[in-house]
Coordinates of C-alpha atoms in Angstrom, one line a residue:
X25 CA -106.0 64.6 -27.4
X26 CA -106.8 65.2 -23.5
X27 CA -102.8 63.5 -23.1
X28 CA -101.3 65.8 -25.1
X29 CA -103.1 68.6 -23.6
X30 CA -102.2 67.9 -20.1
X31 CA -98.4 66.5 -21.1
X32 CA -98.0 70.0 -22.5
X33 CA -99.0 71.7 -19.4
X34 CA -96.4 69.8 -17.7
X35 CA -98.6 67.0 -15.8
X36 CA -97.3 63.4 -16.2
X37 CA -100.0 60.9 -18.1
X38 CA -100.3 57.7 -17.9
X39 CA -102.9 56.2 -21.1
X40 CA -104.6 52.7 -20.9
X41 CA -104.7 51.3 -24.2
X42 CA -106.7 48.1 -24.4
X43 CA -105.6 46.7 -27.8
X44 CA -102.5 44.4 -27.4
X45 CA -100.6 45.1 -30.3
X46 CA -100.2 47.6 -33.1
X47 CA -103.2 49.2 -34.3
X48 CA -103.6 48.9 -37.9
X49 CA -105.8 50.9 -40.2
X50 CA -109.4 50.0 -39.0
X51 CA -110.9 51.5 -42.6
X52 CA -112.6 54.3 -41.3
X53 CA -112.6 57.8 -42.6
X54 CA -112.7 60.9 -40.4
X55 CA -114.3 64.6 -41.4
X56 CA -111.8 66.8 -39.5
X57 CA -114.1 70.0 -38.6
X58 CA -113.5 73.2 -37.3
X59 CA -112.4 71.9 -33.7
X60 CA -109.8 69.2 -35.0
X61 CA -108.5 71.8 -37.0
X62 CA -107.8 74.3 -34.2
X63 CA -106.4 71.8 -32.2
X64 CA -103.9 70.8 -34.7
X65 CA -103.1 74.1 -35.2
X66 CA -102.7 74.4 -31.6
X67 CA -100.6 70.9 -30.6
X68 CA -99.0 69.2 -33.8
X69 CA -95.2 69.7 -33.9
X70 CA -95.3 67.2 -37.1
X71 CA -96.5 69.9 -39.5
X72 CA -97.0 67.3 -42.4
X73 CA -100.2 67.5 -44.7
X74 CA -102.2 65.3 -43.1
X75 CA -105.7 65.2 -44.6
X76 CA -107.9 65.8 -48.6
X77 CA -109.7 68.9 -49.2
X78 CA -113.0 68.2 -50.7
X79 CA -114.0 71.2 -52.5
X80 CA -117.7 70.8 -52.3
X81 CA -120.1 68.4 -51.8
X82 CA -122.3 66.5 -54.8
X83 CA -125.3 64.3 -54.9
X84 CA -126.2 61.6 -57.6
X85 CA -128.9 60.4 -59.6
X86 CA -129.4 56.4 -60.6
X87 CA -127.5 57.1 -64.0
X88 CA -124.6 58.8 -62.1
X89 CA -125.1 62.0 -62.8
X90 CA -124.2 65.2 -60.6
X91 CA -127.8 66.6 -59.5
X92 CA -127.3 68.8 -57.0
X93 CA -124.0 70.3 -55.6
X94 CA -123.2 72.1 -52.7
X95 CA -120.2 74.3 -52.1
X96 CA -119.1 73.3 -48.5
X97 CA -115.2 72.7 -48.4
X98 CA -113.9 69.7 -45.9
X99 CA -110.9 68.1 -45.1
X100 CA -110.9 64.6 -44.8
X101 CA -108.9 62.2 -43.0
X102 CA -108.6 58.8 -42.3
X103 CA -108.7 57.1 -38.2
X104 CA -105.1 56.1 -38.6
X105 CA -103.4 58.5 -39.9
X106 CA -104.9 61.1 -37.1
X107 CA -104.2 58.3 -34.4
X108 CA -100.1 58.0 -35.4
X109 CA -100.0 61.7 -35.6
X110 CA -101.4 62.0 -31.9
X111 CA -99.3 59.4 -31.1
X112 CA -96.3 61.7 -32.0
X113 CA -97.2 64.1 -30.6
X114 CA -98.1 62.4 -26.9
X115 CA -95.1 59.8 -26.9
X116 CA -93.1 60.5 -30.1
X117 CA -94.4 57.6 -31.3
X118 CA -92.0 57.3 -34.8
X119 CA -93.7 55.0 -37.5
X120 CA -94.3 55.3 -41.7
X121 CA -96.5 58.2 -40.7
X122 CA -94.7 60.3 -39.0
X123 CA -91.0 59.0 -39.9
X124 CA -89.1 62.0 -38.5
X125 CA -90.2 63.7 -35.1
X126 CA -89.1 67.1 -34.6
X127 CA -87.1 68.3 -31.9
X128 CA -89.2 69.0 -28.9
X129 CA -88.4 72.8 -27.4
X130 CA -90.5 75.0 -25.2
X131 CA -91.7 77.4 -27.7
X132 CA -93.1 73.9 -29.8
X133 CA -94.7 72.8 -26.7
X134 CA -96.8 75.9 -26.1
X135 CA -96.6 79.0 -24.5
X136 CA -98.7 78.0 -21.5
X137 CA -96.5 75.2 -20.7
X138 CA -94.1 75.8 -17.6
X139 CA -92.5 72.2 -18.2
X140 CA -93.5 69.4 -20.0
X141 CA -94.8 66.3 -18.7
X142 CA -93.8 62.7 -18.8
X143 CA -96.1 60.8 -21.5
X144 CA -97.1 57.0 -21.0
X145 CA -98.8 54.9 -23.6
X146 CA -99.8 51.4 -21.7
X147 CA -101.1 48.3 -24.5
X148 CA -103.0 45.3 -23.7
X149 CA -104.7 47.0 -20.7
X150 CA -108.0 46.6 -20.0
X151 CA -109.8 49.1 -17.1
X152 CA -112.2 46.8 -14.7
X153 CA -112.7 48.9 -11.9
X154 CA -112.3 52.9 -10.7
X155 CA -112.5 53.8 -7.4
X156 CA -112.1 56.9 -5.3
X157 CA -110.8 56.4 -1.6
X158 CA -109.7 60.1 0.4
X159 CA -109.4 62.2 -2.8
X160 CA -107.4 60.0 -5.1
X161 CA -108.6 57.7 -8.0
X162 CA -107.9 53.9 -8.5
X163 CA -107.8 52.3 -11.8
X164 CA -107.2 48.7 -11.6
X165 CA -106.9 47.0 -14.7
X166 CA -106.6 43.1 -16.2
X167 CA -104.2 42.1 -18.9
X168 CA -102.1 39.3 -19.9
X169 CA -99.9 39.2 -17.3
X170 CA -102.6 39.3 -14.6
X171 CA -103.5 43.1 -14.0
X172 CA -102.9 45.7 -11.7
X173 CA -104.4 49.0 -10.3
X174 CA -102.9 52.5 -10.8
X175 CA -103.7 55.4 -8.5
X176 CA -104.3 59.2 -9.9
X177 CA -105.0 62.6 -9.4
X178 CA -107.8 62.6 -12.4
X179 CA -109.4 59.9 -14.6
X180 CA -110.6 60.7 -18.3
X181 CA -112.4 58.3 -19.7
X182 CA -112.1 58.4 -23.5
X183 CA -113.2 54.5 -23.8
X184 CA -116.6 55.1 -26.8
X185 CA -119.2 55.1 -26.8
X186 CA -119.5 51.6 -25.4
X187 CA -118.1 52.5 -22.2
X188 CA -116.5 50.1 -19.9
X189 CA -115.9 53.3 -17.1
X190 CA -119.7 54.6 -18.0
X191 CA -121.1 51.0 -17.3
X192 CA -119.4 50.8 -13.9
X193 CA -120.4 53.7 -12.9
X194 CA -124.0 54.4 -14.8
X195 CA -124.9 50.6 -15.9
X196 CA -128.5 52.0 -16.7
X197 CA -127.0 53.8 -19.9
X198 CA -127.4 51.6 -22.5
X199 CA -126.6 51.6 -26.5
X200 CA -130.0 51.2 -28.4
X201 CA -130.4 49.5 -32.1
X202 CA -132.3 52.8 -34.2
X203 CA -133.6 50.2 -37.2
X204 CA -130.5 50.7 -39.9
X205 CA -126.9 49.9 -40.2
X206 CA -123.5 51.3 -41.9
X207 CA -121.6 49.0 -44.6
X208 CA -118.1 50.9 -44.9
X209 CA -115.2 50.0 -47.0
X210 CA -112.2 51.1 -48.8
X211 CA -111.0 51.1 -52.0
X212 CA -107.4 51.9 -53.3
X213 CA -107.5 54.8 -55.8
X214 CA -105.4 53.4 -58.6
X215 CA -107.5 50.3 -58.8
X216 CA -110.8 52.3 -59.4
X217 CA -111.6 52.6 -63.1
X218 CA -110.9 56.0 -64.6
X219 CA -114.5 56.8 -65.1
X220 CA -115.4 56.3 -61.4
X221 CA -112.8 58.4 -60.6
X222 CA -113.9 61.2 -63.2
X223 CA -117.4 61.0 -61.7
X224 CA -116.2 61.4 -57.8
X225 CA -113.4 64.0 -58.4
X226 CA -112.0 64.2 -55.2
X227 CA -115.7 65.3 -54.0
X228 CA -117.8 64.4 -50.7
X229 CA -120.6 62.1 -53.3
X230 CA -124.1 61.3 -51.9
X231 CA -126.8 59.0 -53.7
X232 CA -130.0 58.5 -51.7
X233 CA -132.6 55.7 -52.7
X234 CA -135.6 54.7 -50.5
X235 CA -135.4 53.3 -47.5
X236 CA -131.0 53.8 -48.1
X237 CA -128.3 56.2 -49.0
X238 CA -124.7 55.6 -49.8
X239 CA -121.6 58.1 -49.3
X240 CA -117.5 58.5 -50.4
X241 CA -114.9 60.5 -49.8
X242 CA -111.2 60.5 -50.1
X243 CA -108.4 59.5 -47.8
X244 CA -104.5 59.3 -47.4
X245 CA -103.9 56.0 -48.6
X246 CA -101.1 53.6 -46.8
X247 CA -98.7 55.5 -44.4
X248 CA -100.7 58.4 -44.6
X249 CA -99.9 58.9 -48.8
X250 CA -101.7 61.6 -50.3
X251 CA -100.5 60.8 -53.6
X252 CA -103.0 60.5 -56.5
X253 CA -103.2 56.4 -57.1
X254 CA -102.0 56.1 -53.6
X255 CA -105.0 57.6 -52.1
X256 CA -108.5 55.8 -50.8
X257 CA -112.1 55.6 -51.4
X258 CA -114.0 55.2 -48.4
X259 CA -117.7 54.8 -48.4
X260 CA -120.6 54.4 -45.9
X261 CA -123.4 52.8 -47.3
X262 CA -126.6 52.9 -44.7
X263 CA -129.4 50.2 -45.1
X264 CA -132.5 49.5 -42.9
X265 CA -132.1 46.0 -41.4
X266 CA -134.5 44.1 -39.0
X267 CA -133.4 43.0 -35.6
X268 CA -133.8 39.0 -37.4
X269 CA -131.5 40.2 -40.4
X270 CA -129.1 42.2 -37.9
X271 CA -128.9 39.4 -36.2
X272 CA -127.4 37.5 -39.2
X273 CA -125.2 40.5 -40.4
X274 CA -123.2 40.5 -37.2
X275 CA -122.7 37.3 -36.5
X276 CA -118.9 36.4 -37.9
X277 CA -117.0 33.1 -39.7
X278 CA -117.0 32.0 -36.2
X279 CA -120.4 31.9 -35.5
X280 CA -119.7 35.2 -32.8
X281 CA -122.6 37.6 -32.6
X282 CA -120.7 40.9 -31.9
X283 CA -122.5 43.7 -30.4
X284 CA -122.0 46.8 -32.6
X285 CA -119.6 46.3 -35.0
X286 CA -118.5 43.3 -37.4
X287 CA -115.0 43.9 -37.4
X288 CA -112.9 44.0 -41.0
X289 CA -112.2 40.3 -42.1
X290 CA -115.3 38.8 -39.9
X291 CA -118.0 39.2 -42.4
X292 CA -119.3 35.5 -44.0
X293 CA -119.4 35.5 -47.1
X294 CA -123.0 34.7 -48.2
X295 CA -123.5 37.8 -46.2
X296 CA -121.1 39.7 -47.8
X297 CA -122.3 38.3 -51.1
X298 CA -126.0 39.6 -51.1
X299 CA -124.9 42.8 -50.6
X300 CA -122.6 43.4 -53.6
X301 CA -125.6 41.5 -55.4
X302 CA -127.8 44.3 -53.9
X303 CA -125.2 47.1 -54.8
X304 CA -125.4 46.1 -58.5
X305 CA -129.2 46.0 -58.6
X306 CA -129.9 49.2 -56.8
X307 CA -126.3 51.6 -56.5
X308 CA -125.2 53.8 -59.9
X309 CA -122.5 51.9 -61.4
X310 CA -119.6 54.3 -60.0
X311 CA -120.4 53.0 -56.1
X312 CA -121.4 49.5 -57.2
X313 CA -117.7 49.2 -58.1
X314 CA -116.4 50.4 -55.3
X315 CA -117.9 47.2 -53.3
X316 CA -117.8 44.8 -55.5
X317 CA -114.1 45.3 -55.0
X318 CA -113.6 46.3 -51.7
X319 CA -111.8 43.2 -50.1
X320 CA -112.2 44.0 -46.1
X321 CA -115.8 45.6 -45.7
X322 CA -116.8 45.7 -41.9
X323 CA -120.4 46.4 -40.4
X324 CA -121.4 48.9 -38.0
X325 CA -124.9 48.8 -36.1
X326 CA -126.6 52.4 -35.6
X327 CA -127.2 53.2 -32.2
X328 CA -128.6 56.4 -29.9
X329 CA -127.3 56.4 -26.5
X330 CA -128.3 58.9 -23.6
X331 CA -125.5 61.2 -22.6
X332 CA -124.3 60.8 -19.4
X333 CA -122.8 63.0 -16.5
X334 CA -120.0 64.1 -17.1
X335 CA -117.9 63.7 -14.2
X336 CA -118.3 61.5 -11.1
X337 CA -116.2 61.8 -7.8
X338 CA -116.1 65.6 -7.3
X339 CA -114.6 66.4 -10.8
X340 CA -112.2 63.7 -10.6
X341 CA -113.5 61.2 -13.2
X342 CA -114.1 63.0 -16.8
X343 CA -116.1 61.5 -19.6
X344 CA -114.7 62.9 -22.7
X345 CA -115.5 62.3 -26.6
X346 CA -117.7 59.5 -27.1
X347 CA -118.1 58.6 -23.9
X348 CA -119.7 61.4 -22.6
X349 CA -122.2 61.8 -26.1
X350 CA -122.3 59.4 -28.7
X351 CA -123.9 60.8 -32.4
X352 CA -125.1 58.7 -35.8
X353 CA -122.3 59.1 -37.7
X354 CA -124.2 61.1 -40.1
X355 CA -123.1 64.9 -38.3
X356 CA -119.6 63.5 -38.8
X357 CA -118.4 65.0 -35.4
X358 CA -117.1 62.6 -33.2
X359 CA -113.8 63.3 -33.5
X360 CA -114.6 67.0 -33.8
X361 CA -116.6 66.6 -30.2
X362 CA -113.4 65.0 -28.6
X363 CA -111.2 67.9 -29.9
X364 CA -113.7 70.3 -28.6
X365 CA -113.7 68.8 -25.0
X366 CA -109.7 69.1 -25.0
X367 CA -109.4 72.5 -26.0
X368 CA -112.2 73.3 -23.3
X369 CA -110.6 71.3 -20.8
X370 CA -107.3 73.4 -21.4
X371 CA -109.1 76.2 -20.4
X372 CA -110.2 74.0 -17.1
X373 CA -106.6 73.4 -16.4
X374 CA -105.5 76.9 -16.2
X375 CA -108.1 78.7 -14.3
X376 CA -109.9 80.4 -17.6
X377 CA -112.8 78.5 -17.0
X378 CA -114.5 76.4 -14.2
X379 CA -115.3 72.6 -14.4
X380 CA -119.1 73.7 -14.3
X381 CA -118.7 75.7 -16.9
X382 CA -117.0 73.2 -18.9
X383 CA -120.0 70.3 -18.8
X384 CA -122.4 72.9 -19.5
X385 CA -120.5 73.7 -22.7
X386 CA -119.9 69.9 -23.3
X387 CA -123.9 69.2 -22.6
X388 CA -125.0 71.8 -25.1
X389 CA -122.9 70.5 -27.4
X390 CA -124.3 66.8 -27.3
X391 CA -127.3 67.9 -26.6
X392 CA -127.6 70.0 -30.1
X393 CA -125.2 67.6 -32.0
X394 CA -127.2 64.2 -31.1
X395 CA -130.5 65.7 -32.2
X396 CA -129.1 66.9 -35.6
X397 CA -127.7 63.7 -36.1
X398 CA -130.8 62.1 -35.8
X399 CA -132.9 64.3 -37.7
X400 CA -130.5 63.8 -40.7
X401 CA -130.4 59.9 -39.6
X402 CA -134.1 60.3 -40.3
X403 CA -134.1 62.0 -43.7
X404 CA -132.0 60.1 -45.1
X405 CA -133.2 56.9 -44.1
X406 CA -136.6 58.0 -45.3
X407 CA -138.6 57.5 -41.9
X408 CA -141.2 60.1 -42.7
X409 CA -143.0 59.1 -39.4
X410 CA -140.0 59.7 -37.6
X411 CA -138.7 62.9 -38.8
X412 CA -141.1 65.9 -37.9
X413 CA -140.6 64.8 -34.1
X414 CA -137.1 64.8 -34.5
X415 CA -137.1 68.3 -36.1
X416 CA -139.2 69.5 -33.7
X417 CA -136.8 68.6 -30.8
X418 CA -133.8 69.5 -32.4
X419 CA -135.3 73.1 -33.1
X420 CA -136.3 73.2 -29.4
X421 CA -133.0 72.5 -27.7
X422 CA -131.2 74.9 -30.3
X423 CA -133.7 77.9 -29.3
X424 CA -133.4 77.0 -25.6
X425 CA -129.9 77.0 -26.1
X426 CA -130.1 80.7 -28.1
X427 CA -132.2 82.2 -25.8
X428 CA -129.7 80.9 -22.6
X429 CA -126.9 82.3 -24.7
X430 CA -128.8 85.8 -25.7
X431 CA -130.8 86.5 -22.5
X432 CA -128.9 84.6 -19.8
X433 CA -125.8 84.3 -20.6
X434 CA -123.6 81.4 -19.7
X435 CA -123.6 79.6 -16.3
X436 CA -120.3 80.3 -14.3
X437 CA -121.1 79.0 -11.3
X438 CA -118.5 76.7 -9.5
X439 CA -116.6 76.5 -6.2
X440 CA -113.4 76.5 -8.3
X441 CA -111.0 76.1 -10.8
X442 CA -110.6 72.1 -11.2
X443 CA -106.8 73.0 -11.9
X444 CA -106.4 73.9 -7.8
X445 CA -107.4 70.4 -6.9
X446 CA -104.8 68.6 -9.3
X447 CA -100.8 68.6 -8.7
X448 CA -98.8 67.9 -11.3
X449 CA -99.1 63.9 -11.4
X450 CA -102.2 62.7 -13.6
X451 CA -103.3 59.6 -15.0
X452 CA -105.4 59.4 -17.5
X453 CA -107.3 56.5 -19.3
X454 CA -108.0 56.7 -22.7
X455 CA -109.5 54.3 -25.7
X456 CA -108.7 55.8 -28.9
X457 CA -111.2 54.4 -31.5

């Protein structure tokens, strides 16, 4: 998102990608908030429907039966069809997604823009190092043909919440194991049964149990279809798991213990097989069926990680996304945190607002954001023990934050406009998820 930004304004970017090849659909679904929504508005030339209105939202009893039902309207997405529709719009990417590109003209490429800039999308590179020597940044970087370094005006670091940049330069900042993980898979719509689908009607579906709770919503299917049939389920399905039994769950066919997350296609079987056995005993019959026939489930740990600084080097390294904060996925705003930093960091860019100013607003946000998410982490997880500290804090930061907003107003305080330190050549490294 930060590319496209700054490519619009006329800088040149240069993106790190550390994947090798293609990406293919990783399975995820994405809730595309308020702040994804203004920056599409704001930077997509493609102008294609790209994501699946959910009306409201419903919750489940045992017997599958709508208990509860809240009137909150989303639009859902899936990871890659938003990541081949940024790609059109940084590099003109063209794929199945985003067959046709439109013709790029000024007025398309914002009114702010005095020229656009030259857009670089680098595979297979993998950032080892950054470095600041006289006012300019080094990147160096390994990959399969041995590596190399790249100098620039400004380095974002967009690289997760995992960090590779964060680690070199904050190794303290570690990712920490909260006592639950997230079982997520994906389902083709026309090989649902007819009365799942009746029951989940295009609606954001909870069911919470003891101890566990289970979620699904839709997504554009295969080349981004949002044809009925075409479409996907895509659940998340938490469960409280020991550091023994996590142990177990993330270890692959190869006998690899990954760190985080079990990748799609890595999960043993016997592993794998317990848990449809446990989706059958415990899950209403509609979301049982969803994994008993999803075919590539993958495994994600649940982790809290301290935010950061962030910027390093006088302004001249930027965390951004989930680098700088990382939430429980429960507040379904990661993406909507990286979209918020780049339509901030606009602002940065042409003088409206000062780099001070824009890590206060970025710091708020975490600050708020992480707290929710782990109050909700808590309630639905049923850690009763847990949860009145975790409302406590999260109503504390957001009346500090009130009160600084009512009575104080908003810190402006900077030397200067990080735009007047930065000509018009930029690189940028970025790891889109």
């Amino acid at each position: 998102m930060h590319g496209i930004v700054l490519k619009r304004l006329g800088h040149n970017v240069h993106i790190l990608e550390r994947d090798s090849s293609a990406l293919h659909s990783r399975g995820a679904g994405i809730t595309a908030m308020e702040n994804v929504e203004a920056f599409f508005n704001a930077y997509d030339v493609v102008k294609r429907p790209w994501s699946i209105i959910s009306p409201n939202m419903q919750f489940l009893s045992r017997k599958a039966e709508v208990v509860k039902t809240w009137n909150m309207e989303l639009h859902m997405t899936s990871w890659t069809t938003l990541y081949y529709r940024l790609r059109a719009n940084f590099d003109g990417l063209q794929s199945k997604y985003c067959p046709e590109l439109p013709t790029m003209t000024p007025e398309r490429e914002g009114a702010l823009a005095d020229g656009v800039g030259k857009a670089k999308y680098d595979q297979g590179k993998t950032v080892t190092d950054v470095k600041e020597t006289n006012g300019t940044m080094t990147v160096l970087f390994s990959s399969m043909d041995g590596g190399g370094s790249i100098e620039a005006d400004l380095v974002i670091a967009a690289d997760g919440p995992s960090s590779t940049i964060r680690q070199i330069v904050q190794p303290e900042v570690q990712r920490k194991y909260v006592g639950y993980v997230a079982w997520r898979g994906t389902v083709v719509e026309k090989e649902v049964s007819e009365a799942t689908k009746g029951v989940f009607r295009e609606r954001l579906t909870y069911y919470r149990m003891s101890g566990s709770h289970i979620l699904l919503y839709l997504i554009p299917g295969e080349n981004g279809s949002l044809e009925p049939g075409e479409r996907v389920l895509n659940y998340v399905w938490y469960t409280c798991e020991s550091e023994e039994k996590l142990d177990q769950i993330l270890t692959n066919t190869n006998a690899h213990r990954h760190h985080v997350t079990l990748p799609a296609g890595e999960i043993r079987e016997e592993v794998w097989a317990k848990q449809v056995e446990r989706a059958v005993n415990d899950l209403p019959t509609p979301f049982a069926e969803l994994v008993q026939k999803t075919t590539q489930p993958f495994v994600q740990a649940i982790t809290d990680v301290t935010s950061g600084p962030p910027s390093f080097f006088n302004g001249k390294l930027i965390f951004v996304g989930d680098a700088l904060a990382a939430f429980r996925p429960h507040v379904a705003c990661s993406t909507n945190q990286a979209a918020l930093h780049a339509l901030l960091f606009e602002k940065v860019m042409t003088g409206a607002m000062t780099l001070q100013e824009w890590e206060d607003q970025s710091l708020q946000y975490a600050q708020v954001t992480s707290l929710l998410s782990v109050v909700l982490g808590n309630m639905n997880q049923s850690d009763f023990w847990s949860l009145p500290a975790s409302v406590f804090w999260f109503g504390r930061a957001w009346i500090m934050q009130w009160i600084r907003k009512r009575w104080l107003g908003v810190s402006a305080e900077a030397p200067h406009s990080l735009a007047r330190r930065i000509p018009t050549s930029v690189s940028s490294i970025m790891k889109f998820r």
